[in-house]
Amino acid sequence: MPGFLTTWFDPFCGPVGLFSLFLSDSLLACGDAGWGDEIAGGVLVTVSLALATLPLGLVAGFFIALAKQSNEKSLRLAANVYTTIFRGLPELLTLFLVYYGAQIGIQQAMRAMGADLVIEINAFIAGMVALGLVFSAYSSEVIVSAFHAIPRGQYEAGNALGMRRGTTMRKIILPQLVRIALPGLGNLWMILLKETALVSVIGLSDILRQTGVAARVTKEAFMFFGLACLLYLVLAILSSIVISAIEQWASKAEMKR
Amino acid sequence: MSVAERLIAPKAPPAPQPQAWTGQKLVGHSLMGLWVAASVGLFLFLVGSFDIEKIRTYGPDYLSGLWITLQLVIMAVAIGALVSLPVAIGRMSANKPISWLAYAYVYAFRGTPLIAQLFLIYYGLGSFRDTLDALHLWTFFRDPWNCALFTFTLNTAAYQAEILRGAIQSVPRGQHEGAAALGISRWITFRKIVLPQAMMVALRPYGNEIILMVKGSAIVAIITVFDLMGETRRAYSRTFDFQTYIWAAIFYLIIVEALRNVWAVLENRLTRHLKR
Amino acid sequence: MPISKAFTLAASTALLAVTMSAASAQDVVRIGTEGAYPPFNVIESDGSLTGFDIDIANALCDEMEVECEFVTSDWDGIIPALQAGRFDAIIASMSITEERKEQVDFTEKYYNTPPAIAVPKDSDLTEATPEALAGIALGAQSSTTHSNYAEEKFADADLRLYPTPDEYKLDVASGRIDAVIDDVIVLSEWLESEDGACCKILDTLPIDPVINGEGAGIAVRKGEDELREKFNAAIQAIRENGTYQEINDKYFDVDVYGS
C-alpha cells in the first residue's frame, strides 16, 4: 500500500496536488507534457538525501565530540584533524573527492586484493557521505559546546547513585545534551538542506538539477530557477516549523521552577 | 612552618604509574596512525606523480584561479558589509513595513542555496535582456564575473546583517540608558559605546562568514568564472590525474586555516581587556 | 514520473547504493553517455535517451548480440566514471585524442565531423580568424576538443567554458556571448530548431588532427581488448550491412562518417 499512499498524498502531482489542480495547463503540468512530475521527483530526492545524511552526520558527530572530550591526547588530536579538514574544504570539493577519489581508491584496493568486483558509489551515496562528513565535523562542535554546558555535578551525581558510565550518559547526560544542542543542530539541518543542492553538480536529479533541465529546455530560466528557490524556501519554512515543535517538546521535560 | 610540615617529613612524589593501554588510548593511537598513514600516502602519491610538465602547464592556471577566488571573496564581503548596514537597521526598525521587508530579504537569501541564487541571477536575468537593456543594466549583468559578485554580495549581506543585528542587540540596555543618563547623544552612544562592544561579539561570526564565502565561492565555475575550483576541474578533465584535486584541497585548507589563525590572534588582542 | 515511482527510485538508490556486480558478466554491456548533446545523444522530456549515438549503440549491441544498458554521466566526469567501472564503454561522440588515449582505449572512429562557429544573426563578425575573434566572448563546452581548439587557435578570444551545450545556447541567445564553437552537426541541428532562430553558422573550421583527433570513437577501459575488438567488428558490420547508412539518413542529410 505505500505506493498507493504516496500517490494519493503526493503534494504536487497527486489527485489533490498543487501542480495537478492549479497548473495543469502550464509548463508545470504533471505527466509527459510538463515538468511538474520531474520537479516533484527532485523535491523528493533532495528531501531523502538530507534525511539520509542526518543520522549519519549526527552519530558521527556525537562520537567525534566524545573523542574531543577525551583525556587521551591522541584521540583529541585525531578528532581535531578531522574537523579541521572537513570544515576547511569547500563542500563541493569534498563531494568531488568522495565521488571520484573514493571510487578510485576502492577500485585500487579491490584490485590489490585480487578481487574482480566492481563496487559502485553512486551520486546519492557520494552526496550522503560527503555531506555527512561535513555535517559531522560541524555538529561535533555544537555537541562539544553542549557538553561544556552540562555541569560536572551531573556526572558526579550519577557516580554517587552508583550508575555505570554508560547509564549516566544515557539517562542523565544525553537528555540534557539534546535539549541544549537542538538550536545549533537545527541550524545545521538548514545548512544541510541547502548544501544538498551541490549534489546536482555530480548528476543527482534533485530540485536544482530538475529545474535546471527544465529551464534549459523551455528557456524559461527565471521561472524555473525562481521555482527552485521557492521550493527550498518552503522546505526551510517547513523545517523551522518542525524544529520549533521538537524544541517545544524537548523543553517540556525541563524542570519548572 | 606549618604543623603538617613538621609532622610529616617531605617525601618525593610517587613515581608516575605506567599508563595502561586503555580502550581510548588504543582507539586514539590507531586513528592518529590512520591519519599519519593517510598523509604519508598522500605525500608519496604527490611525489610519485610529480610532473614538472604538468606544474608548468597548470601551475599558472591555479594561481590565476586562486587570485579570482580571493578577489571575489574580498570584494563580496567588503561590499556586502556596506549593504548589510541598511538591512540591519531595517531589521531593527520600529517601522513595520521596513522591518518586514528587511526580514523577507534576509530570510530569502538565507533560506535558499547560494548555487540556486547564482543560477537565478545569471540565467534568470539573461531572459530579461530587453528590459535590462532599456534600464542600461545589461552591460553589468552581461558579464559573468559581475553576476557572481552581485549574487555573492547580496548573499553575504543577508548573513552579515543578521550578525550585525545580533551583535548590536546583544549590548545590554543598561549601556544605552547609562549613556543617556550622562547626556551623550544617540549617535555618539552608538558609535563610541554600542558599536565597539557589538563588534567584539560580531568578530567571530564575521570570521566564520568569510570562511563560508571562501568555501561557497567554489561554485562559480558553473557560470564560467574560472576560480581555483574551476581551474582544478579543468586541469582534471584534461589530465585525469587525481592530484589536481589534492592540490586544490591543500590550497583551500591553507586559506581557511590562515584566516582562522588570523582571526584567533585578532580576537585575542581585541578582547584582552576582558581577560582576568 | 509520478511521485510514487520517484519514491521507489529514491528508496532503491538508497538501499542498493553500493551495488556489486562481477566485472566478468559481459552479457549486459553498460554504455555511458551524456544526454545533453543533440542530435547525437539527448534525454527527452519523458526521460528516454535518443539520438545518433544511441541508435548506433543499439545497432552495435544487436550486432554483438549483447544487451545494452545506458547510463548517463556528466561530460566532465565521464572518463573517470568509465575507469571507476560505472559503465563499460562510452558512446557519446567522444573524439579520439592523444590526451584521452593515455587514459582509455578507443575503437576505430564511428563518425568524424569538423568544428564550426555560430554567431547571432545580427553579428558583425564576418570571418572566423584568430584576428577577427580576438577579444570577443567565445563559448564552448568545457573539456571538449572544441574548447581545446579555441584555446589553441583563438587564444586572444575571451573563452567561456560551459558544463553542457544547453548553457551556452542560453547565453548566446541572451547575447551574453558573441559566438560559440562546437561540432558543425550539433550547431546546425540547433540552428534548425526553434531556439536556434537567433543564430547562424559563421564558418566551418578545418579539422586539426592533433586537436580534433581521428573522429569520434567508442572508449573502453585500458586493456579491455576483447570488448574493443567486438565493437570494432560491429562497427565494420553495420557499415557494411547498411544499418549505419539508415541511421545516418534518419538524422542527417550528409554522410557523417567522413573519409
Tab-separated table of C-alpha atoms in Angstrom, chain A residues 30-135:
chain	number	residue	atom	x	y	z
A	30	CYS	CA	2.285	16.624	-14.437
A	31	GLY	CA	2.927	13.859	-16.904
A	32	ASP	CA	4.762	13.992	-20.185
A	33	ALA	CA	3.522	17.424	-21.173
A	34	GLY	CA	5.082	19.411	-18.378
A	35	TRP	CA	7.821	19.443	-15.839
A	36	GLY	CA	5.686	19.156	-12.714
A	37	ASP	CA	6.349	15.484	-12.099
A	38	GLU	CA	10.086	15.762	-12.743
A	39	ILE	CA	10.387	18.607	-10.288
A	40	ALA	CA	8.242	16.798	-7.730
A	41	GLY	CA	10.671	13.887	-8.026
A	42	GLY	CA	13.516	16.342	-7.495
A	43	VAL	CA	11.976	17.578	-4.257
A	44	LEU	CA	11.758	14.006	-3.074
A	45	VAL	CA	15.407	13.315	-3.889
A	46	THR	CA	16.515	16.483	-2.081
A	47	VAL	CA	14.491	15.623	0.996
A	48	SER	CA	15.570	11.969	1.027
A	49	LEU	CA	19.220	12.943	0.671
A	50	ALA	CA	19.021	15.387	3.556
A	51	LEU	CA	17.102	12.913	5.713
A	52	ALA	CA	19.527	10.098	4.909
A	53	THR	CA	22.528	12.273	5.729
A	54	LEU	CA	21.160	13.498	9.053
A	55	PRO	CA	21.501	10.301	11.169
A	56	LEU	CA	24.909	9.589	9.663
A	57	GLY	CA	26.172	13.068	10.478
A	58	LEU	CA	24.619	13.105	13.945
A	59	VAL	CA	26.034	9.770	15.065
A	60	ALA	CA	29.484	10.505	13.642
A	61	GLY	CA	29.348	13.991	15.139
A	62	PHE	CA	28.472	12.578	18.553
A	63	PHE	CA	31.434	10.206	18.563
A	64	ILE	CA	33.784	12.916	17.352
A	65	ALA	CA	32.511	15.141	20.142
A	66	LEU	CA	33.242	12.347	22.631
A	67	ALA	CA	36.728	11.999	21.186
A	68	LYS	CA	37.295	15.718	21.581
A	69	GLN	CA	36.323	15.454	25.263
A	70	SER	CA	38.617	12.529	25.888
A	71	ASN	CA	41.518	12.571	28.321
A	72	GLU	CA	43.557	10.798	25.705
A	73	LYS	CA	45.649	13.297	23.785
A	74	SER	CA	45.957	11.260	20.599
A	75	LEU	CA	42.198	10.824	20.386
A	76	ARG	CA	41.617	14.557	20.765
A	77	LEU	CA	44.222	15.272	18.132
A	78	ALA	CA	42.728	12.790	15.670
A	79	ALA	CA	39.286	14.349	16.120
A	80	ASN	CA	40.669	17.840	15.655
A	81	VAL	CA	42.447	16.907	12.448
A	82	TYR	CA	39.132	15.553	11.182
A	83	THR	CA	37.183	18.711	11.896
A	84	THR	CA	39.950	20.936	10.548
A	85	ILE	CA	39.872	19.116	7.239
A	86	PHE	CA	36.140	18.860	6.726
A	87	ARG	CA	35.343	22.328	7.960
A	88	GLY	CA	38.082	23.796	5.816
A	89	LEU	CA	37.348	22.168	2.474
A	90	PRO	CA	34.634	23.596	0.249
A	91	GLU	CA	31.665	21.229	0.284
A	92	LEU	CA	31.812	20.932	-3.483
A	93	LEU	CA	35.438	19.784	-3.295
A	94	THR	CA	34.636	17.245	-0.575
A	95	LEU	CA	31.909	15.956	-2.844
A	96	PHE	CA	34.330	15.525	-5.757
A	97	LEU	CA	36.938	13.933	-3.521
A	98	VAL	CA	34.392	11.386	-2.357
A	99	TYR	CA	32.723	10.844	-5.711
A	100	TYR	CA	35.880	10.361	-7.759
A	101	GLY	CA	38.556	9.757	-5.132
A	102	ALA	CA	36.789	7.118	-3.064
A	103	GLN	CA	35.781	5.308	-6.213
A	104	ILE	CA	39.360	5.192	-7.489
A	105	GLY	CA	40.639	4.251	-4.028
A	106	ILE	CA	38.188	1.374	-3.604
A	107	GLN	CA	38.879	0.183	-7.104
A	108	GLN	CA	42.610	0.051	-6.468
A	109	ALA	CA	42.150	-1.622	-3.124
A	110	MET	CA	39.938	-4.262	-4.715
A	111	ARG	CA	42.452	-4.836	-7.457
A	112	ALA	CA	45.279	-5.090	-4.923
A	113	MET	CA	43.328	-7.747	-3.060
A	114	GLY	CA	42.803	-9.560	-6.315
A	115	ALA	CA	39.025	-9.258	-6.173
A	116	ASP	CA	37.350	-8.814	-9.509
A	117	LEU	CA	34.448	-6.827	-8.171
A	118	VAL	CA	33.067	-3.508	-9.193
A	119	ILE	CA	31.846	-1.528	-6.246
A	120	GLU	CA	29.971	1.473	-7.363
A	121	ILE	CA	29.466	4.629	-5.399
A	122	ASN	CA	26.524	6.407	-6.938
A	123	ALA	CA	25.810	10.110	-6.711
A	124	PHE	CA	23.313	9.626	-3.894
A	125	ILE	CA	25.756	7.747	-1.686
A	126	ALA	CA	28.630	10.067	-2.568
A	127	GLY	CA	26.437	13.013	-1.611
A	128	MET	CA	25.356	11.316	1.582
A	129	VAL	CA	28.926	10.541	2.611
A	130	ALA	CA	30.370	13.923	1.646
A	131	LEU	CA	27.597	15.932	3.294
A	132	GLY	CA	27.723	13.548	6.269
A	133	LEU	CA	31.445	14.229	6.710
A	134	VAL	CA	30.857	17.970	6.673
A	135	PHE	CA	27.778	17.750	8.873
